[in-house]
Tab-separated table of C-alpha atoms in Angstrom:
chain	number	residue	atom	x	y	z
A	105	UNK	CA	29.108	-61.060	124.752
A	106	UNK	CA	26.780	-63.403	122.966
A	107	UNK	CA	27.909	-64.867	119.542
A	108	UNK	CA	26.237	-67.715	117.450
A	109	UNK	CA	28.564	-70.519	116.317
A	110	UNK	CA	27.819	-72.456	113.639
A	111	UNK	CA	29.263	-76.364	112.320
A	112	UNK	CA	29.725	-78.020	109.479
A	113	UNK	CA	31.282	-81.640	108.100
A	114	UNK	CA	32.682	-83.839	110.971
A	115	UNK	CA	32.436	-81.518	113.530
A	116	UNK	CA	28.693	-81.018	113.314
A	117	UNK	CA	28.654	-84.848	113.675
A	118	UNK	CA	30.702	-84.614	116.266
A	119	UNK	CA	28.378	-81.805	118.501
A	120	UNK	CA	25.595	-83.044	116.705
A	121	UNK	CA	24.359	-79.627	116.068
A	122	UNK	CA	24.341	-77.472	112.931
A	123	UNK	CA	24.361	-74.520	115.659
A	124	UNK	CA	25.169	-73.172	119.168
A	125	UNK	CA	24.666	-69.954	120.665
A	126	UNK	CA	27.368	-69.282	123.372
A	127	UNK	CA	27.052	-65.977	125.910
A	128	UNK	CA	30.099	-65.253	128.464
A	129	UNK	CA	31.985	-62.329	129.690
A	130	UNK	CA	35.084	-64.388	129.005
A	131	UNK	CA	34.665	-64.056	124.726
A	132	UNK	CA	36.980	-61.735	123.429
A	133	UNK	CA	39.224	-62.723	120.409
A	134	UNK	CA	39.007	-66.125	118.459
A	135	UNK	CA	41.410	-67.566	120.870
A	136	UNK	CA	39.443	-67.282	123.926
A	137	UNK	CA	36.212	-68.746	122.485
A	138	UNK	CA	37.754	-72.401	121.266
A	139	UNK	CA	39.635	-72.451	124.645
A	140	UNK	CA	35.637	-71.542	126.542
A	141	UNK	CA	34.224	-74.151	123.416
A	142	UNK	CA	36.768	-76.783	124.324
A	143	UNK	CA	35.772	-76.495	127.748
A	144	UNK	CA	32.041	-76.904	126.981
A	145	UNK	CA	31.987	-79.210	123.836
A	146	UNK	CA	34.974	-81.711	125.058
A	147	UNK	CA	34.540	-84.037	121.984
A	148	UNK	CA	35.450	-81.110	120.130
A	149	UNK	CA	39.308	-81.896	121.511
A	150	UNK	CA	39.487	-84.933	119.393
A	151	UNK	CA	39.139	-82.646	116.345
A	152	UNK	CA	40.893	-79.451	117.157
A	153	UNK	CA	42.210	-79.171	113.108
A	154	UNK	CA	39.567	-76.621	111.799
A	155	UNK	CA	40.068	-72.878	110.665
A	156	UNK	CA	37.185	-70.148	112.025
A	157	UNK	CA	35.102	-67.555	110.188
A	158	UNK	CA	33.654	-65.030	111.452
A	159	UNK	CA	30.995	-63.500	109.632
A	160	UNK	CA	31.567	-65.733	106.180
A	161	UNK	CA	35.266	-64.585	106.316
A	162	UNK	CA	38.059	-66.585	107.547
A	163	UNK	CA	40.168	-65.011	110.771
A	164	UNK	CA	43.340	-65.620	112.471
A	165	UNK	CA	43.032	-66.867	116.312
A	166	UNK	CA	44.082	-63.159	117.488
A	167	UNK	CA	40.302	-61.885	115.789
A	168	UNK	CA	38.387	-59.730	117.780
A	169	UNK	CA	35.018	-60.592	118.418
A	170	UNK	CA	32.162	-58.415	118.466
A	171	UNK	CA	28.705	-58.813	120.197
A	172	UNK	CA	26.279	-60.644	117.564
A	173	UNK	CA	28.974	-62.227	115.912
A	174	UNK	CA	28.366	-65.184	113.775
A	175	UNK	CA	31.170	-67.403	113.965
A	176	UNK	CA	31.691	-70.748	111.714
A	177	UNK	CA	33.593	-73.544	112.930
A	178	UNK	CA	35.567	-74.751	109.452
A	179	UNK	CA	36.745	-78.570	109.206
A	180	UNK	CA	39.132	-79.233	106.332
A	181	UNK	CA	37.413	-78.514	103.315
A	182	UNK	CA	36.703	-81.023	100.468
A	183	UNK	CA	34.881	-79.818	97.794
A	184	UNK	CA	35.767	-80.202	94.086
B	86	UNK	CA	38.003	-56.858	87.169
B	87	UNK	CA	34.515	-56.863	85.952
B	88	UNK	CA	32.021	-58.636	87.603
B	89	UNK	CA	29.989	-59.906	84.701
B	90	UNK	CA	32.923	-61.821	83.727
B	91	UNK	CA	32.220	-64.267	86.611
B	92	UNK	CA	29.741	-66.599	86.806
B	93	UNK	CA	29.107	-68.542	90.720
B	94	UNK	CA	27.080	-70.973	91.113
B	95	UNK	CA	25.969	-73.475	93.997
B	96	UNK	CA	23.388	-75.720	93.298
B	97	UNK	CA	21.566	-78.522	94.208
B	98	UNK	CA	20.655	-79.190	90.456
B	99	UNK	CA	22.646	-80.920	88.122
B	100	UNK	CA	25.596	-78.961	86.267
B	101	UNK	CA	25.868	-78.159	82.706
B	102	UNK	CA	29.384	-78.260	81.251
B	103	UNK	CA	27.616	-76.124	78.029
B	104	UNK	CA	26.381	-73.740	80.619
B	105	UNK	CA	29.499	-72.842	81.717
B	106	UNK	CA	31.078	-73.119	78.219
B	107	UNK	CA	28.860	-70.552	76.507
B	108	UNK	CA	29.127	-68.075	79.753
B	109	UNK	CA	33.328	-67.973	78.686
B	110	UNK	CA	32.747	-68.367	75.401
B	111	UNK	CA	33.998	-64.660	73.603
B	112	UNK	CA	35.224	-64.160	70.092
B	113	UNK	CA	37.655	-62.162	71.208
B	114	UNK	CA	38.939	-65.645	73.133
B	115	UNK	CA	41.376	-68.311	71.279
B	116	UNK	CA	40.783	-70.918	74.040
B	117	UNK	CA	38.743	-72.308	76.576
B	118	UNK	CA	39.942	-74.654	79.481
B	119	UNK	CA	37.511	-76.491	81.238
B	120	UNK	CA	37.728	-78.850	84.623
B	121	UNK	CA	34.880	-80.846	85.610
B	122	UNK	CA	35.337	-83.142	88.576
B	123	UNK	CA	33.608	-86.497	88.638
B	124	UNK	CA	32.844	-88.869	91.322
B	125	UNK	CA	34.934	-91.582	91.309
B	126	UNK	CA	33.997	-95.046	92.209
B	127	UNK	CA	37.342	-95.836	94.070
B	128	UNK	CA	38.945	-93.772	97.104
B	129	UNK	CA	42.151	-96.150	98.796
B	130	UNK	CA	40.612	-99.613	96.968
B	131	UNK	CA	37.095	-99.060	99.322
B	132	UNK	CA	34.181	-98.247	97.072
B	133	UNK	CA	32.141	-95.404	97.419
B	134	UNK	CA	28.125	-95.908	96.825
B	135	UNK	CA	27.329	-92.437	96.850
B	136	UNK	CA	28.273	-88.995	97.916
B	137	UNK	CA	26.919	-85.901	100.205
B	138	UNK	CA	28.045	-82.344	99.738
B	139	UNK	CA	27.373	-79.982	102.365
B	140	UNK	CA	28.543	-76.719	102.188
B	141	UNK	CA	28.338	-73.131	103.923
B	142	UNK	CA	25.819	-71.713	101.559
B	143	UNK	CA	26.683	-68.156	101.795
B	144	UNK	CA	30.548	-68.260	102.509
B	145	UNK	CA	30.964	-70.833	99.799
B	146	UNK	CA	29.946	-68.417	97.196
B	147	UNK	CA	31.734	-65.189	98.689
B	148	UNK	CA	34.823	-67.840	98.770
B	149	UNK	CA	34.431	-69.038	94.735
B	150	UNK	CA	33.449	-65.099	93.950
B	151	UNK	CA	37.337	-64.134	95.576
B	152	UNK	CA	39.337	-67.277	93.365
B	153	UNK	CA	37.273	-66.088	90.554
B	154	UNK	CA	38.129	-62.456	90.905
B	155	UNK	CA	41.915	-63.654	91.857
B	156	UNK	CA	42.149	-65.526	88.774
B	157	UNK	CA	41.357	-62.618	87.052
B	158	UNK	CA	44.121	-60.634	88.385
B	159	UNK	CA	46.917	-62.757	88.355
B	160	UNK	CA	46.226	-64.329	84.369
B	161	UNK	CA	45.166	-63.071	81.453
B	162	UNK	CA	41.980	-64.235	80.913
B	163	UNK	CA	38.576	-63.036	79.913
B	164	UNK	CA	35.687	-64.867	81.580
B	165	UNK	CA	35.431	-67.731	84.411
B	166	UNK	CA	32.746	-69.422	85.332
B	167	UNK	CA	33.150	-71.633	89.077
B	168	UNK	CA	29.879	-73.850	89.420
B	169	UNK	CA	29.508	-76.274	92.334
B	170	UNK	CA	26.972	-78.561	93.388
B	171	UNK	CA	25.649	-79.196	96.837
B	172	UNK	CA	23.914	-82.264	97.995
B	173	UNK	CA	23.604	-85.579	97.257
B	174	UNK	CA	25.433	-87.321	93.999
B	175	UNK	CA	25.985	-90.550	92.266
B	176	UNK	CA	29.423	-92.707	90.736
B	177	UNK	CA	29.593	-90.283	87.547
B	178	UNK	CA	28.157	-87.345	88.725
B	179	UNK	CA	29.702	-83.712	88.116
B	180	UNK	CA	30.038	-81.833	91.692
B	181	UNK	CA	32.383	-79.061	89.982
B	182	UNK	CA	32.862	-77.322	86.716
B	183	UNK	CA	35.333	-74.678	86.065
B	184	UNK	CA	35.830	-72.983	82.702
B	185	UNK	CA	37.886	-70.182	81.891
B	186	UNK	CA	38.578	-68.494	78.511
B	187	UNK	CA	41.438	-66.362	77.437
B	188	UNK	CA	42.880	-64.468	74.254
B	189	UNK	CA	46.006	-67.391	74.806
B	190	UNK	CA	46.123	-70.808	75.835
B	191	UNK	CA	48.596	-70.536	78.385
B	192	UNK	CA	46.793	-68.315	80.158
B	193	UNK	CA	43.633	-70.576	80.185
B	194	UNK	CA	45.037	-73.671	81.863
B	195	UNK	CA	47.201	-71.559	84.704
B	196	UNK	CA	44.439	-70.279	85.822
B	197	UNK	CA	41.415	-73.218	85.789
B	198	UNK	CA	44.104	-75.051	87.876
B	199	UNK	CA	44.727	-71.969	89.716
B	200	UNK	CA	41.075	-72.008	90.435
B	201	UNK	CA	40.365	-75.738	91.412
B	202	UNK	CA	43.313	-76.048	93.370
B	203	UNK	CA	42.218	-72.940	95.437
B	204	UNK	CA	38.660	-74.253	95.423
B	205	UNK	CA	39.979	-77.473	96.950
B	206	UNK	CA	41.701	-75.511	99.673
B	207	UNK	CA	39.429	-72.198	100.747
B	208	UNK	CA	35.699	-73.410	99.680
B	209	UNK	CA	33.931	-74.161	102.890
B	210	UNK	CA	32.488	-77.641	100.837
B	211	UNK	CA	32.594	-80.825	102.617
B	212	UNK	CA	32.323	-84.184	101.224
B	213	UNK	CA	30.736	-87.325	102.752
B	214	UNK	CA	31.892	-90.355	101.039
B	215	UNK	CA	29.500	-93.441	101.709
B	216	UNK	CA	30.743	-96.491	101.866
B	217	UNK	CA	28.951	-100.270	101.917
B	218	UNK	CA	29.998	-100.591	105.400
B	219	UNK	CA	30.446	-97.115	106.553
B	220	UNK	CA	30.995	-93.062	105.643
B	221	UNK	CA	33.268	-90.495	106.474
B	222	UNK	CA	34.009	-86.691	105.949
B	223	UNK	CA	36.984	-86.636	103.242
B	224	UNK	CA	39.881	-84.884	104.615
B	225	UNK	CA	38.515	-85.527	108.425
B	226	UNK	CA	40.707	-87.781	109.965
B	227	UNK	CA	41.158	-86.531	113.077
C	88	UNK	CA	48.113	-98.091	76.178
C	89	UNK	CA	44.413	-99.703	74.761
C	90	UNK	CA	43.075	-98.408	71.260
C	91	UNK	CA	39.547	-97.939	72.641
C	92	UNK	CA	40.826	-95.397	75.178
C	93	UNK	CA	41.415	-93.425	72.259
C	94	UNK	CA	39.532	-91.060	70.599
C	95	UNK	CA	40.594	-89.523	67.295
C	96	UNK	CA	37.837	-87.444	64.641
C	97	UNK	CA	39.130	-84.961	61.636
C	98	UNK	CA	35.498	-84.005	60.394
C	99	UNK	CA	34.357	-81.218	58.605
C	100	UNK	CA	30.806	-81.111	60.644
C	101	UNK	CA	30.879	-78.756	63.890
C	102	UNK	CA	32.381	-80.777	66.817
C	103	UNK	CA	30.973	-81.313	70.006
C	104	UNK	CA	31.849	-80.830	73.275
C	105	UNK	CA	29.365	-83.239	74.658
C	106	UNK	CA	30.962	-86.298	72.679
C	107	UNK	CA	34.092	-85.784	73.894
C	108	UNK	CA	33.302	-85.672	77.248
C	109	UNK	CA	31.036	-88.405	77.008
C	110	UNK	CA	34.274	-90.360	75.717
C	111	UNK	CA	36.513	-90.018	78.099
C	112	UNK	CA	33.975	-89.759	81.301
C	113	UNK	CA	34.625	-92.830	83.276
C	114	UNK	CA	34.019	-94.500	86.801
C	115	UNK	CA	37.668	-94.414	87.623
C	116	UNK	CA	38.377	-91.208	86.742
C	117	UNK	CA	38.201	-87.914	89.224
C	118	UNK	CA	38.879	-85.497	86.942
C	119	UNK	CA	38.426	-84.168	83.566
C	120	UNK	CA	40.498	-81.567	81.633
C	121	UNK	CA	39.250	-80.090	78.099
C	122	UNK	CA	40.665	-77.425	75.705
C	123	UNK	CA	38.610	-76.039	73.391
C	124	UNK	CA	40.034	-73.843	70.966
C	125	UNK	CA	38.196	-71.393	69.258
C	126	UNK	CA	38.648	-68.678	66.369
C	127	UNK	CA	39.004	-65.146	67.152
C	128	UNK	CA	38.319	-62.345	65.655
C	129	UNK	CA	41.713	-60.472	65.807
C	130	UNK	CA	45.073	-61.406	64.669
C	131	UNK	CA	47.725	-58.919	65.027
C	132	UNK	CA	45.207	-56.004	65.067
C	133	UNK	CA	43.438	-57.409	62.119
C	134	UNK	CA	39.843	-58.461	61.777
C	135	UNK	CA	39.750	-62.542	60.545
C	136	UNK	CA	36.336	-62.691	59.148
C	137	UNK	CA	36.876	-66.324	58.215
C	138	UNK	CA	39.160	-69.227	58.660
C	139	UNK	CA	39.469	-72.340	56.396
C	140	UNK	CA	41.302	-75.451	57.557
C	141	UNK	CA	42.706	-77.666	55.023
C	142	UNK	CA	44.652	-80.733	55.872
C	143	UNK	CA	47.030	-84.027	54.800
C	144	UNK	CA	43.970	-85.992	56.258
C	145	UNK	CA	45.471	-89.662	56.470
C	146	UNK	CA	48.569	-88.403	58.362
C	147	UNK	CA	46.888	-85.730	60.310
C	148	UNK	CA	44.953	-88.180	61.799
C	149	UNK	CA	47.806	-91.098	62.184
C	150	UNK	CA	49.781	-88.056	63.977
C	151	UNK	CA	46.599	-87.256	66.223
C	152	UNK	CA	46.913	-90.872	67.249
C	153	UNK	CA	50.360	-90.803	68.004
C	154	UNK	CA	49.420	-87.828	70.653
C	155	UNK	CA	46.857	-89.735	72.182
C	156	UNK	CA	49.154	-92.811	72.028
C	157	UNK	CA	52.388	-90.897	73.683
C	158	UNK	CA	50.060	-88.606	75.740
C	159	UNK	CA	48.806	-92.162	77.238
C	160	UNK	CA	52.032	-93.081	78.226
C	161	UNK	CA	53.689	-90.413	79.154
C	162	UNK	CA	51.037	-89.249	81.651
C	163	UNK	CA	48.575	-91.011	84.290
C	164	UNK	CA	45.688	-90.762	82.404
C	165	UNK	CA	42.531	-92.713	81.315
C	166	UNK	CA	41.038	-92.252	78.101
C	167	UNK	CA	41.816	-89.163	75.588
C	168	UNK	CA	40.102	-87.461	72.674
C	169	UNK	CA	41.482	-85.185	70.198
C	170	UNK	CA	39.515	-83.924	67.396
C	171	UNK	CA	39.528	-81.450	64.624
C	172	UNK	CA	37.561	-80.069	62.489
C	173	UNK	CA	38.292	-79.004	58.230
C	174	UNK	CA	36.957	-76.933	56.066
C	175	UNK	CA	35.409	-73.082	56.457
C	176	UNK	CA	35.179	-71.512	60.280
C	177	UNK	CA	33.301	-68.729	61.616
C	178	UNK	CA	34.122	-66.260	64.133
C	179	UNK	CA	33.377	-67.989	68.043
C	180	UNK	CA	33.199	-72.010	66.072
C	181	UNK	CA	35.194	-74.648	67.631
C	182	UNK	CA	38.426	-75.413	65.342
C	183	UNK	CA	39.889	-78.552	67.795
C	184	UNK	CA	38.703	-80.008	71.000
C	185	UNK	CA	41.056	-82.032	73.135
C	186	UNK	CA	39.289	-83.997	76.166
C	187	UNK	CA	41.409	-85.688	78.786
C	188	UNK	CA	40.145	-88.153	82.153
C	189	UNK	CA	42.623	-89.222	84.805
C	190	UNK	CA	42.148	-90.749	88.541
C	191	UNK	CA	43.652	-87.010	89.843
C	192	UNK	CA	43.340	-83.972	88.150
C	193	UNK	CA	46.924	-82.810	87.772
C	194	UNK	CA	47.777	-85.531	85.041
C	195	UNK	CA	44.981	-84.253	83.221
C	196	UNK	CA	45.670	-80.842	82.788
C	197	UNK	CA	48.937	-81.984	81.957
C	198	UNK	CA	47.969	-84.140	78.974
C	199	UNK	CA	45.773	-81.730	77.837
C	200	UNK	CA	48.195	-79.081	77.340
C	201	UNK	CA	51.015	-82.077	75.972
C	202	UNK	CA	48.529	-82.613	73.129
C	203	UNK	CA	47.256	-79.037	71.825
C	204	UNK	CA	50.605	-78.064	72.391
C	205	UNK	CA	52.257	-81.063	70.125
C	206	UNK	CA	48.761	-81.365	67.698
C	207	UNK	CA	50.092	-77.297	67.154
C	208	UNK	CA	53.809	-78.236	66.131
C	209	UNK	CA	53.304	-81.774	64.247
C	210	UNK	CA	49.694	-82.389	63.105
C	211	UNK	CA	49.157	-81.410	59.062
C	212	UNK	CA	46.798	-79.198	59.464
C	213	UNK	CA	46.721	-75.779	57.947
C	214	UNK	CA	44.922	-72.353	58.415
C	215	UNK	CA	43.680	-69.530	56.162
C	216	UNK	CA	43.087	-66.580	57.833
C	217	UNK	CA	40.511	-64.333	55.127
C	218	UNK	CA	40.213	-60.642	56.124
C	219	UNK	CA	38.412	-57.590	54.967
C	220	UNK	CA	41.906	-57.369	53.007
C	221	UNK	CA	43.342	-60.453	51.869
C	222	UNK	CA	44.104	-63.596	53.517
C	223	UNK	CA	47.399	-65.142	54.919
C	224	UNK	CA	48.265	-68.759	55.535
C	225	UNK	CA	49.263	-68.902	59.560
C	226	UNK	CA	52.746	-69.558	60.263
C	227	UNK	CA	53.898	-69.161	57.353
C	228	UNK	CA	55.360	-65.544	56.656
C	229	UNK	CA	58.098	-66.928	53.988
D	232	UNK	CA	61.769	-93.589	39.549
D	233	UNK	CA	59.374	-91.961	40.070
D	234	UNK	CA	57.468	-90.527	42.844
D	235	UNK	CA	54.294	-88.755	43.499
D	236	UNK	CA	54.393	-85.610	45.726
D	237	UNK	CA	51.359	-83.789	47.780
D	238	UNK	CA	51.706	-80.087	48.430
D	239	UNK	CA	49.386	-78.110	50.929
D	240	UNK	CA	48.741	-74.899	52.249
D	241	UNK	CA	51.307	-72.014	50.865
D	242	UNK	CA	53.007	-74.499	48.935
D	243	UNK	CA	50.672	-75.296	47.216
D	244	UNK	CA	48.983	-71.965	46.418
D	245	UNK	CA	53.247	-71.174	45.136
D	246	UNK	CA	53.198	-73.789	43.056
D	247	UNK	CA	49.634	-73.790	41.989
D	248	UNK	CA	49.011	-77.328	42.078
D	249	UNK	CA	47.782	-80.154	44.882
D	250	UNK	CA	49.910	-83.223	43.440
D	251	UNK	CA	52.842	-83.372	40.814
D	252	UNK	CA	54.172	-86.492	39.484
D	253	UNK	CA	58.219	-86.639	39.022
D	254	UNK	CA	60.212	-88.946	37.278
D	255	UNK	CA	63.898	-89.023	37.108
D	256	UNK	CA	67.257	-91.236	37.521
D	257	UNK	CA	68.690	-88.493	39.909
D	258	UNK	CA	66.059	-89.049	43.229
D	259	UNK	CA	67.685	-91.162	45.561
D	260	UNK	CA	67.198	-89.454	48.988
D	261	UNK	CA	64.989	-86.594	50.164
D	262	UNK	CA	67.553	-84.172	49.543
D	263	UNK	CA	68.317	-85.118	46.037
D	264	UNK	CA	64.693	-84.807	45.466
D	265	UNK	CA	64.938	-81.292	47.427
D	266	UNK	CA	67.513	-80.367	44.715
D	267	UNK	CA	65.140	-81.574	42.047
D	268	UNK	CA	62.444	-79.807	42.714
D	269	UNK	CA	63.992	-76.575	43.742
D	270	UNK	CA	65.008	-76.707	39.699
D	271	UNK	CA	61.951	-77.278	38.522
D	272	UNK	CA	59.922	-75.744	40.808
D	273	UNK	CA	62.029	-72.257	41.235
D	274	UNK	CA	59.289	-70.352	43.016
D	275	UNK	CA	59.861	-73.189	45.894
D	276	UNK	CA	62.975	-71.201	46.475
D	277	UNK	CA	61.062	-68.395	48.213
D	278	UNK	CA	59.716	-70.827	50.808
D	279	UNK	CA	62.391	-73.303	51.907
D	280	UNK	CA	60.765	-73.525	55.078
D	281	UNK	CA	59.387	-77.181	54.948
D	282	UNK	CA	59.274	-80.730	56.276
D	283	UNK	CA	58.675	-83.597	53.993
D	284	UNK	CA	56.736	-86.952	54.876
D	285	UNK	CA	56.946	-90.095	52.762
D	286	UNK	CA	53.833	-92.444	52.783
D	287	UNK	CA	52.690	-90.157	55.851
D	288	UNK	CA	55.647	-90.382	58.136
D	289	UNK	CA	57.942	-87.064	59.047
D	290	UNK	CA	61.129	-88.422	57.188
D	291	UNK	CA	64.881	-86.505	57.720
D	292	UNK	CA	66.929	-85.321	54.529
D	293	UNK	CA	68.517	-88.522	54.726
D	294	UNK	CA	65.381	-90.569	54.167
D	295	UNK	CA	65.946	-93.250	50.760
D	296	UNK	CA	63.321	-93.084	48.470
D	297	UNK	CA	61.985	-95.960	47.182
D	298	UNK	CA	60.121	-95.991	43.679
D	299	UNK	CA	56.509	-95.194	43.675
D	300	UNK	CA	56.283	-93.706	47.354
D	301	UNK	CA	54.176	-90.761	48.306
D	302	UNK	CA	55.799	-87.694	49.645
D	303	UNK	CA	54.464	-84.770	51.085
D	304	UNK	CA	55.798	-80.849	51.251
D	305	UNK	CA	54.894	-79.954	54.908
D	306	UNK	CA	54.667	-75.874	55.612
D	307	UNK	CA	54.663	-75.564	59.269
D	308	UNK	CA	51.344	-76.111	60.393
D	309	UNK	CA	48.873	-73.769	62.149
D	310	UNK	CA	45.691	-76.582	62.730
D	311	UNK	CA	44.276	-75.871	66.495
């Protein structure tokens, strides 16, 4: 399964990448793709405090991805 | 819920507090209550020089649209109007206005602080605050 | 509590949003919470097809400064402005406009809603409602 | 002694008149100027329902009048 990921705030500075595409076998629900983006993206350990959306809605870590999914990677928000 | 008695808006141009005023504005309204957020020059005694907003464009304004039709729901209100900025602003500047009108008062104030507090939790809008000898993401510390 | 964070107008021109805002706007401040009321066009089913405000003047506006002075101590707040307009209203025009800064937003809202809520119950100021049928003064079934 | 009294809104519509001048040995407190006025002004009867101010201060029953000082019949008020 293929999904794009994107990043915003601190953990786009932390990547340093406003976007990643990520393909494996081992993508299924929310869950399994920070454990595979922990793995790849290590610096992303020191931040591990942000919520996910998948296609512009937030999900709970027990979402099921889908092939073509575009997932966002949500730091604490701050706007106002 | 109607839908054309919310007005989104994420910008990069400056916001208008009269905008958003005469969107609410109704005579069938007795009040209006308005927010608008301003950038202050002072976060924990270190002074900020200038701000960035970043935001995810698209979710953003699905995010405002649902606290806009939530408000509208849970008080009795008329019209609200959510406007946010995006990009770069100045000590002063106005990154949010919220206004809300409503046949009571009450009614009015529940639900602009209804609306900013949610914005300030669910909006995927990040602020950069830059510093004379440094920035850093607001609410980031990791 | 500093006179020149107060702002206090009983006028019979059309107020202004704008000028209030202006007022209270401030480099320290975060947030900014307005009311502005405005006159509807039903009251108790009836159709108000005009409104005139007459007032004690010299106390109205020595109790509008007492809100702004009490709303300045009770609550975190910057700078405040109340003002209020006299004479003949039309339908959607702006009868009072109450503008409050503070470093965080809650204090604000607060003290906005402390002084339309107290400028409702102590300032002498008094409304005619005129319709198609008569006209009543408000509050004031003997 | 005498005092000068303001009347607004209903009150003064029931009594058809913005000011009114009394004079008399019997005002001493607010009350006693209550009772006064209730006499000569019996349509006041009908709408009880007022606070008083002297010299533009909210002033209790109890409130001594002094000669010459302004006071003001106070419907409730509707401004806002």
């Amino acid at each position: 399964m293929k999904v794009t990921i994107l990043l915003f705030g601190i953990v786009r500075d932390i990547v340093q990448s406003g976007s990643i595409s990520l393909e494996s076998d081992s993508i299924s629900t929310v869950a399994s793709l920070k454990t595979l983006l922990f793995e790849k993206y290590s610096k992303l350990k020191t931040y591990s405090n942000f919520s996910i959306a998948v296609n512009e809605e937030y999900v709970e870590d027990s979402y099921v991805l889908k092939n073509n999914d575009t997932v966002a990677i949500i730091p604490p928000v701050s706007g106002g | 819920m109607k839908k054309e008695n919310i007005s989104i808006l994420l910008t990069s141009e400056k916001l208008n507090i009269q905008t958003c005023y005469d969107f609410v504005q109704d005579s069938s309204c007795g009040g209006i209550a308005l927010f608008v957020g301003t950038v202050r020059n002072l976060t924990k005694e270190k002074e900020v020089t200038q701000l960035d907003f970043s935001s995810y464009g698209p979710m953003a304004e699905k995010e405002m649209q649902k606290i806009a039709a939530q408000a509208l729901e849970k008080f009795d209100i008329l019209k609200i109007a959510i406007h946010h900025v995006e990009g770069e602003l100045n000590i002063g500047d106005i990154p949010v206005i919220i206004a809300v009108s409503a046949p009571h008062r009450k009614a009015a104030f529940a639900a602009c602080q209804f609306a900013i507090d949610t914005l300030k939790e669910t909006v995927p809008i990040w602020k950069k605050e830059h510093f004379t000898d440094g920035e850093v993401w607001v609410n980031s510390t990791p």
